[in-house]
Amino acid sequence: MKTYKKIVLALTMLLSFATNGWSQDTRTFKVFQFPANKIPTTDGDADDWKIVPKSYVVGMDELWDDSGKQPKADPKNLDVSVKVAWVKGLNRLYFLYEAYDNYWDFSLTGLHNDIFEITVDGDQSGGPFIDRFHPNKALTNTMDAYFSYHGVHAQNYHIFTPAEGKDWALAWGSQPWIKGLPYSNSAINYNFKPGESGKLTLEFWITPFDYAGNDPARAVESILEENKNIGLCWAIIDYDDVNNEKNNGFWNLSKEHTMYGNASYSLPFQLMPLEPEFKKAIDAKWTFKTVDMNRRMVAFIDQSEGEIKSWNWDFGDGTTSSEQNPIHQYKDAGKYIVVLNIEGPKGKSRMAKVWDVAVK
């Protein structure tokens, strides 16, 4: 009777996941922002990542083996830690993957390899993105779908951990160019042989794309902006026997197994602002947009950080403004030095740009 109750309970839980699991998954995760002067070097050394707080770490406690082979995580078998980061102004996602495995399987040339599989949907457009899930059934599993659809609006990387005698990753789709410079880079550090246990450190970065077809000239990068969410997910495919084609576990961050080909099953990762320790108390920043070149009309946009009480703009032509975001019309053509001075309870700051503003 006890065995029967356990079976019923297990089936009930599986049914709950199948019908409600993803829709009830309200987890959100954070993407750490590296300061521009602390961008991590892609060298397989995790020291650059020590400044990332523990609150950004995604560990085994967030994963589940949806193959059903491993009822719970066992750090003696497999233990992983993932950190994700970004740098303001760069459309790159940086990753640190640290893993212990009691059996590293990587001696073969194909997909039978311990794998860190990630999917990224930079603009959260969602939906299926591999050929076998094409909504037009006439195109399912066709080369037409592969070239026009597979990996185009969201991308999947099978990252070999480690990759020995083969490329560091399979970019699953018709765009293998995304896994090389200037779109990505990787470095790995380990000292074990196939079949042995040990720890692996993998550093890599990738570029997410809103559109990535076979031709890189037509590609459109996803724009990464502070506080924006991106769609991201991963799974660890763990092989423990080179002679067994089946894996020993599919440790999934999503509650939907087909996250590997459907971006709707990714999870929201927020591109976080700088942590307070890396921010100045007050910091003048600004940009501009030429509204009408014929009329020499320029809009100035304040991007300063900190508590600010006053703004003072010097437009470089003898005129000034105390507005936060002024629009200024220049009388004469020329190249101008524009200066923004700000002031607040914690001090003053100035930002001058030499000849950036030019009108004809």
mmCIF file of N, CA and C in Angstrom, residues 69-168:
data_model
loop_
_atom_site.group_PDB
_atom_site.id
_atom_site.type_symbol
_atom_site.label_atom_id
_atom_site.label_comp_id
_atom_site.label_asym_id
_atom_site.label_seq_id
_atom_site.Cartn_x
_atom_site.Cartn_y
_atom_site.Cartn_z
ATOM 1 N N LYS A 69 16.142 10.331 -13.726
ATOM 2 C CA LYS A 69 17.169 9.383 -13.297
ATOM 3 C C LYS A 69 17.775 9.751 -11.945
ATOM 4 N N GLN A 70 17.739 11.045 -11.616
ATOM 5 C CA GLN A 70 18.323 11.511 -10.359
ATOM 6 C C GLN A 70 17.245 12.235 -9.550
ATOM 7 N N PRO A 71 16.719 11.616 -8.490
ATOM 8 C CA PRO A 71 15.636 12.247 -7.727
ATOM 9 C C PRO A 71 16.058 13.535 -7.048
ATOM 10 N N LYS A 72 17.335 13.655 -6.709
ATOM 11 C CA LYS A 72 17.834 14.892 -6.113
ATOM 12 C C LYS A 72 19.320 15.024 -6.414
ATOM 13 N N ALA A 73 19.800 16.263 -6.280
ATOM 14 C CA ALA A 73 21.201 16.531 -6.577
ATOM 15 C C ALA A 73 22.098 15.903 -5.518
ATOM 16 N N ASP A 74 23.188 15.341 -5.976
ATOM 17 C CA ASP A 74 24.188 14.748 -5.098
ATOM 18 C C ASP A 74 25.534 15.376 -5.448
ATOM 19 N N PRO A 75 26.068 16.244 -4.584
ATOM 20 C CA PRO A 75 27.328 16.924 -4.902
ATOM 21 C C PRO A 75 28.497 15.979 -5.099
ATOM 22 N N LYS A 76 28.365 14.744 -4.637
ATOM 23 C CA LYS A 76 29.432 13.770 -4.862
ATOM 24 C C LYS A 76 29.400 13.240 -6.297
ATOM 25 N N ASN A 77 28.254 13.414 -6.950
ATOM 26 C CA ASN A 77 28.100 12.983 -8.337
ATOM 27 C C ASN A 77 28.307 14.149 -9.300
ATOM 28 N N LEU A 78 27.593 15.266 -9.053
ATOM 29 C CA LEU A 78 27.671 16.436 -9.909
ATOM 30 C C LEU A 78 27.319 17.673 -9.089
ATOM 31 N N ASP A 79 28.136 18.699 -9.214
ATOM 32 C CA ASP A 79 27.881 19.948 -8.496
ATOM 33 C C ASP A 79 28.316 21.102 -9.379
ATOM 34 N N VAL A 80 27.382 21.990 -9.717
ATOM 35 C CA VAL A 80 27.703 23.089 -10.627
ATOM 36 C C VAL A 80 27.305 24.434 -10.029
ATOM 37 N N SER A 81 27.996 25.453 -10.477
ATOM 38 C CA SER A 81 27.722 26.832 -10.089
ATOM 39 C C SER A 81 27.875 27.703 -11.328
ATOM 40 N N VAL A 82 26.892 28.591 -11.564
ATOM 41 C CA VAL A 82 26.914 29.442 -12.745
ATOM 42 C C VAL A 82 26.724 30.899 -12.336
ATOM 43 N N LYS A 83 27.551 31.764 -12.905
ATOM 44 C CA LYS A 83 27.383 33.208 -12.764
ATOM 45 C C LYS A 83 27.266 33.801 -14.167
ATOM 46 N N VAL A 84 26.365 34.777 -14.306
ATOM 47 C CA VAL A 84 26.173 35.454 -15.582
ATOM 48 C C VAL A 84 26.394 36.946 -15.367
ATOM 49 N N ALA A 85 27.045 37.594 -16.327
ATOM 50 C CA ALA A 85 27.363 39.016 -16.177
ATOM 51 C C ALA A 85 27.242 39.736 -17.512
ATOM 52 N N TRP A 86 27.277 41.054 -17.439
ATOM 53 C CA TRP A 86 27.262 41.889 -18.627
ATOM 54 C C TRP A 86 28.067 43.140 -18.344
ATOM 55 N N VAL A 87 28.346 43.928 -19.378
ATOM 56 C CA VAL A 87 29.045 45.200 -19.263
ATOM 57 C C VAL A 87 28.225 46.237 -20.027
ATOM 58 N N LYS A 88 27.887 47.317 -19.369
ATOM 59 C CA LYS A 88 27.062 48.339 -20.001
ATOM 60 C C LYS A 88 27.768 48.897 -21.230
ATOM 61 N N GLY A 89 27.060 48.894 -22.349
ATOM 62 C CA GLY A 89 27.634 49.386 -23.599
ATOM 63 C C GLY A 89 28.099 48.280 -24.523
ATOM 64 N N LEU A 90 28.163 47.043 -24.009
ATOM 65 C CA LEU A 90 28.547 45.894 -24.830
ATOM 66 C C LEU A 90 27.386 44.911 -24.888
ATOM 67 N N ASN A 91 27.080 44.415 -26.061
ATOM 68 C CA ASN A 91 26.002 43.432 -26.213
ATOM 69 C C ASN A 91 26.570 42.029 -26.061
ATOM 70 N N ARG A 92 27.124 41.770 -24.886
ATOM 71 C CA ARG A 92 27.724 40.479 -24.581
ATOM 72 C C ARG A 92 27.205 39.960 -23.246
ATOM 73 N N LEU A 93 27.076 38.647 -23.173
ATOM 74 C CA LEU A 93 26.779 37.975 -21.912
ATOM 75 C C LEU A 93 27.995 37.153 -21.522
ATOM 76 N N TYR A 94 28.496 37.389 -20.318
ATOM 77 C CA TYR A 94 29.671 36.685 -19.808
ATOM 78 C C TYR A 94 29.212 35.580 -18.854
ATOM 79 N N PHE A 95 29.876 34.437 -18.905
ATOM 80 C CA PHE A 95 29.511 33.299 -18.065
ATOM 81 C C PHE A 95 30.750 32.757 -17.355
ATOM 82 N N LEU A 96 30.534 32.362 -16.107
ATOM 83 C CA LEU A 96 31.507 31.549 -15.379
ATOM 84 C C LEU A 96 30.793 30.271 -14.973
ATOM 85 N N TYR A 97 31.282 29.144 -15.474
ATOM 86 C CA TYR A 97 30.702 27.828 -15.192
ATOM 87 C C TYR A 97 31.752 27.024 -14.436
ATOM 88 N N GLU A 98 31.432 26.673 -13.196
ATOM 89 C CA GLU A 98 32.331 25.862 -12.379
ATOM 90 C C GLU A 98 31.603 24.572 -12.012
ATOM 91 N N ALA A 99 32.252 23.450 -12.236
ATOM 92 C CA ALA A 99 31.563 22.175 -12.028
ATOM 93 C C ALA A 99 32.521 21.113 -11.508
ATOM 94 N N TYR A 100 31.993 20.319 -10.568
ATOM 95 C CA TYR A 100 32.662 19.087 -10.149
ATOM 96 C C TYR A 100 31.833 17.922 -10.680
ATOM 97 N N ASP A 101 32.514 16.926 -11.263
ATOM 98 C CA ASP A 101 31.835 15.721 -11.737
ATOM 99 C C ASP A 101 32.666 14.516 -11.307
ATOM 100 N N ASN A 102 31.964 13.468 -10.881
ATOM 101 C CA ASN A 102 32.700 12.269 -10.461
ATOM 102 C C ASN A 102 33.157 11.427 -11.653
ATOM 103 N N TYR A 103 32.669 11.777 -12.863
ATOM 104 C CA TYR A 103 33.074 11.059 -14.083
ATOM 105 C C TYR A 103 32.914 12.013 -15.254
ATOM 106 N N TRP A 104 34.025 12.504 -15.764
ATOM 107 C CA TRP A 104 33.977 13.401 -16.914
ATOM 108 C C TRP A 104 34.055 12.573 -18.203
ATOM 109 N N ASP A 105 33.069 12.776 -19.047
ATOM 110 C CA ASP A 105 32.932 11.972 -20.264
ATOM 111 C C ASP A 105 33.128 12.888 -21.471
ATOM 112 N N PHE A 106 34.300 12.764 -22.134
ATOM 113 C CA PHE A 106 34.571 13.682 -23.241
ATOM 114 C C PHE A 106 35.573 13.114 -24.243
ATOM 115 N N SER A 107 35.630 11.806 -24.375
ATOM 116 C CA SER A 107 36.627 11.190 -25.252
ATOM 117 C C SER A 107 36.159 11.032 -26.689
ATOM 118 N N LEU A 108 34.854 11.135 -26.933
ATOM 119 C CA LEU A 108 34.323 10.917 -28.275
ATOM 120 C C LEU A 108 34.217 12.225 -29.062
ATOM 121 N N THR A 109 34.000 12.110 -30.352
ATOM 122 C CA THR A 109 34.012 13.293 -31.220
ATOM 123 C C THR A 109 32.643 13.931 -31.418
ATOM 124 N N GLY A 110 31.570 13.245 -31.039
ATOM 125 C CA GLY A 110 30.225 13.747 -31.308
ATOM 126 C C GLY A 110 29.576 14.396 -30.098
ATOM 127 N N LEU A 111 28.242 14.268 -30.033
ATOM 128 C CA LEU A 111 27.476 14.891 -28.953
ATOM 129 C C LEU A 111 27.533 14.118 -27.645
ATOM 130 N N HIS A 112 28.049 12.869 -27.698
ATOM 131 C CA HIS A 112 28.234 12.126 -26.446
ATOM 132 C C HIS A 112 29.422 12.764 -25.720
ATOM 133 N N ASN A 113 29.098 13.716 -24.860
ATOM 134 C CA ASN A 113 30.093 14.531 -24.168
ATOM 135 C C ASN A 113 29.348 15.228 -23.038
ATOM 136 N N ASP A 114 29.964 15.368 -21.890
ATOM 137 C CA ASP A 114 29.345 16.208 -20.863
ATOM 138 C C ASP A 114 29.155 17.604 -21.454
ATOM 139 N N ILE A 115 27.937 18.137 -21.298
ATOM 140 C CA ILE A 115 27.559 19.359 -22.004
ATOM 141 C C ILE A 115 26.883 20.351 -21.073
ATOM 142 N N PHE A 116 27.240 21.620 -21.236
ATOM 143 C CA PHE A 116 26.512 22.739 -20.649
ATOM 144 C C PHE A 116 25.741 23.381 -21.793
ATOM 145 N N GLU A 117 24.444 23.162 -21.826
ATOM 146 C CA GLU A 117 23.597 23.647 -22.918
ATOM 147 C C GLU A 117 22.873 24.904 -22.485
ATOM 148 N N ILE A 118 23.055 25.994 -23.238
ATOM 149 C CA ILE A 118 22.371 27.230 -22.882
ATOM 150 C C ILE A 118 21.516 27.706 -24.051
ATOM 151 N N THR A 119 20.402 28.353 -23.720
ATOM 152 C CA THR A 119 19.576 29.025 -24.719
ATOM 153 C C THR A 119 19.447 30.488 -24.304
ATOM 154 N N VAL A 120 19.476 31.373 -25.285
ATOM 155 C CA VAL A 120 19.367 32.803 -24.999
ATOM 156 C C VAL A 120 18.393 33.441 -25.977
ATOM 157 N N ASP A 121 17.491 34.235 -25.426
ATOM 158 C CA ASP A 121 16.475 34.964 -26.191
ATOM 159 C C ASP A 121 16.597 36.426 -25.771
ATOM 160 N N GLY A 122 17.449 37.168 -26.487
ATOM 161 C CA GLY A 122 17.844 38.495 -26.042
ATOM 162 C C GLY A 122 16.707 39.482 -25.890
ATOM 163 N N ASP A 123 15.683 39.402 -26.733
ATOM 164 C CA ASP A 123 14.568 40.346 -26.653
ATOM 165 C C ASP A 123 13.304 39.718 -26.086
ATOM 166 N N GLN A 124 13.426 38.507 -25.533
ATOM 167 C CA GLN A 124 12.273 37.788 -24.958
ATOM 168 C C GLN A 124 11.117 37.676 -25.954
ATOM 169 N N SER A 125 11.445 37.439 -27.218
ATOM 170 C CA SER A 125 10.388 37.284 -28.211
ATOM 171 C C SER A 125 9.628 35.982 -28.028
ATOM 172 N N GLY A 126 10.274 34.986 -27.409
ATOM 173 C CA GLY A 126 9.604 33.746 -27.077
ATOM 174 C C GLY A 126 9.287 32.887 -28.287
ATOM 175 N N GLY A 127 8.712 31.729 -28.004
ATOM 176 C CA GLY A 127 8.285 30.839 -29.067
ATOM 177 C C GLY A 127 9.340 29.839 -29.482
ATOM 178 N N PRO A 128 8.929 28.810 -30.257
ATOM 179 C CA PRO A 128 9.867 27.792 -30.729
ATOM 180 C C PRO A 128 10.873 28.387 -31.695
ATOM 181 N N PHE A 129 12.082 27.767 -31.752
ATOM 182 C CA PHE A 129 13.104 28.324 -32.637
ATOM 183 C C PHE A 129 14.007 27.252 -33.247
ATOM 184 N N ILE A 130 13.577 25.977 -33.231
ATOM 185 C CA ILE A 130 14.346 24.938 -33.905
ATOM 186 C C ILE A 130 13.470 24.275 -34.968
ATOM 187 N N ASP A 131 14.128 23.646 -35.933
ATOM 188 C CA ASP A 131 13.398 23.157 -37.114
ATOM 189 C C ASP A 131 12.295 22.167 -36.781
ATOM 190 N N ARG A 132 12.519 21.301 -35.802
ATOM 191 C CA ARG A 132 11.512 20.274 -35.496
ATOM 192 C C ARG A 132 10.257 20.859 -34.848
ATOM 193 N N PHE A 133 10.349 22.092 -34.342
ATOM 194 C CA PHE A 133 9.194 22.748 -33.716
ATOM 195 C C PHE A 133 8.585 23.823 -34.616
ATOM 196 N N HIS A 134 8.952 23.853 -35.885
ATOM 197 C CA HIS A 134 8.429 24.894 -36.772
ATOM 198 C C HIS A 134 6.898 24.853 -36.785
ATOM 199 N N PRO A 135 6.236 26.014 -36.624
ATOM 200 C CA PRO A 135 4.758 26.016 -36.560
ATOM 201 C C PRO A 135 4.094 25.584 -37.857
ATOM 202 N N ASN A 136 4.805 25.727 -38.973
ATOM 203 C CA ASN A 136 4.276 25.233 -40.249
ATOM 204 C C ASN A 136 4.718 23.784 -40.402
ATOM 205 N N LYS A 137 3.793 22.848 -40.261
ATOM 206 C CA LYS A 137 4.131 21.429 -40.265
ATOM 207 C C LYS A 137 4.803 20.988 -41.566
ATOM 208 N N ALA A 138 4.519 21.708 -42.643
ATOM 209 C CA ALA A 138 5.140 21.354 -43.918
ATOM 210 C C ALA A 138 6.645 21.618 -43.906
ATOM 211 N N LEU A 139 7.093 22.455 -42.964
ATOM 212 C CA LEU A 139 8.511 22.799 -42.881
ATOM 213 C C LEU A 139 9.236 22.075 -41.747
ATOM 214 N N THR A 140 8.508 21.324 -40.944
ATOM 215 C CA THR A 140 9.113 20.633 -39.805
ATOM 216 C C THR A 140 10.253 19.724 -40.255
ATOM 217 N N ASN A 141 11.392 19.888 -39.601
ATOM 218 C CA ASN A 141 12.568 19.048 -39.872
ATOM 219 C C ASN A 141 13.050 19.116 -41.323
ATOM 220 N N THR A 142 12.877 20.263 -41.955
ATOM 221 C CA THR A 142 13.372 20.443 -43.315
ATOM 222 C C THR A 142 14.587 21.360 -43.304
ATOM 223 N N MET A 143 15.384 21.289 -44.350
ATOM 224 C CA MET A 143 16.536 22.174 -44.442
ATOM 225 C C MET A 143 16.108 23.623 -44.661
ATOM 226 N N ASP A 144 14.929 23.831 -45.256
ATOM 227 C CA ASP A 144 14.410 25.199 -45.385
ATOM 228 C C ASP A 144 14.213 25.809 -44.007
ATOM 229 N N ALA A 145 13.626 25.033 -43.086
ATOM 230 C CA ALA A 145 13.429 25.521 -41.723
ATOM 231 C C ALA A 145 14.756 25.697 -41.007
ATOM 232 N N TYR A 146 15.680 24.806 -41.280
ATOM 233 C CA TYR A 146 16.990 24.881 -40.626
ATOM 234 C C TYR A 146 17.696 26.190 -40.971
ATOM 235 N N PHE A 147 17.671 26.560 -42.244
ATOM 236 C CA PHE A 147 18.398 27.751 -42.662
ATOM 237 C C PHE A 147 17.649 29.050 -42.372
ATOM 238 N N SER A 148 16.325 29.026 -42.378
ATOM 239 C CA SER A 148 15.573 30.274 -42.232
ATOM 240 C C SER A 148 15.042 30.501 -40.818
ATOM 241 N N TYR A 149 15.100 29.463 -39.964
ATOM 242 C CA TYR A 149 14.341 29.511 -38.712
ATOM 243 C C TYR A 149 15.145 29.046 -37.501
ATOM 244 N N HIS A 150 15.933 27.987 -37.696
ATOM 245 C CA HIS A 150 16.595 27.327 -36.575
ATOM 246 C C HIS A 150 17.686 28.221 -35.980
ATOM 247 N N GLY A 151 17.489 28.657 -34.754
ATOM 248 C CA GLY A 151 18.462 29.501 -34.079
ATOM 249 C C GLY A 151 18.450 30.952 -34.506
ATOM 250 N N VAL A 152 17.429 31.356 -35.245
ATOM 251 C CA VAL A 152 17.414 32.703 -35.809
ATOM 252 C C VAL A 152 17.010 33.757 -34.776
ATOM 253 N N HIS A 153 15.883 33.588 -34.101
ATOM 254 C CA HIS A 153 15.438 34.619 -33.161
ATOM 255 C C HIS A 153 15.822 34.303 -31.714
ATOM 256 N N ALA A 154 16.318 33.119 -31.468
ATOM 257 C CA ALA A 154 16.902 32.729 -30.182
ATOM 258 C C ALA A 154 17.962 31.687 -30.503
ATOM 259 N N GLN A 155 18.954 31.568 -29.631
ATOM 260 C CA GLN A 155 20.085 30.714 -29.960
ATOM 261 C C GLN A 155 20.312 29.644 -28.893
ATOM 262 N N ASN A 156 20.862 28.507 -29.343
ATOM 263 C CA ASN A 156 21.175 27.386 -28.466
ATOM 264 C C ASN A 156 22.638 27.003 -28.680
ATOM 265 N N TYR A 157 23.376 26.906 -27.568
ATOM 266 C CA TYR A 157 24.774 26.495 -27.615
ATOM 267 C C TYR A 157 24.939 25.207 -26.802
ATOM 268 N N HIS A 158 25.437 24.152 -27.447
ATOM 269 C CA HIS A 158 25.873 22.955 -26.740
ATOM 270 C C HIS A 158 27.371 23.128 -26.467
ATOM 271 N N ILE A 159 27.715 23.428 -25.230
ATOM 272 C CA ILE A 159 29.106 23.710 -24.881
ATOM 273 C C ILE A 159 29.729 22.448 -24.296
ATOM 274 N N PHE A 160 30.786 21.970 -24.920
ATOM 275 C CA PHE A 160 31.415 20.720 -24.509
ATOM 276 C C PHE A 160 32.316 20.955 -23.297
ATOM 277 N N THR A 161 32.082 20.170 -22.234
ATOM 278 C CA THR A 161 32.801 20.376 -20.973
ATOM 279 C C THR A 161 33.515 19.090 -20.554
ATOM 280 N N PRO A 162 34.790 19.003 -20.906
ATOM 281 C CA PRO A 162 35.516 19.939 -21.756
ATOM 282 C C PRO A 162 35.449 19.515 -23.218
ATOM 283 N N ALA A 163 35.955 20.405 -24.082
ATOM 284 C CA ALA A 163 36.084 20.087 -25.509
ATOM 285 C C ALA A 163 37.527 19.694 -25.765
ATOM 286 N N GLU A 164 37.746 18.434 -26.068
ATOM 287 C CA GLU A 164 39.104 17.959 -26.341
ATOM 288 C C GLU A 164 39.171 17.457 -27.773
ATOM 289 N N GLY A 165 39.962 18.124 -28.601
ATOM 290 C CA GLY A 165 40.075 17.728 -29.992
ATOM 291 C C GLY A 165 38.883 18.106 -30.838
ATOM 292 N N LYS A 166 38.068 19.068 -30.356
ATOM 293 C CA LYS A 166 36.951 19.560 -31.159
ATOM 294 C C LYS A 166 36.607 20.980 -30.720
ATOM 295 N N ASP A 167 35.778 21.636 -31.515
ATOM 296 C CA ASP A 167 35.406 23.013 -31.235
ATOM 297 C C ASP A 167 34.730 23.115 -29.874
ATOM 298 N N TRP A 168 34.827 24.297 -29.241
ATOM 299 C CA TRP A 168 34.361 24.453 -27.863
ATOM 300 C C TRP A 168 32.854 24.298 -27.719
#
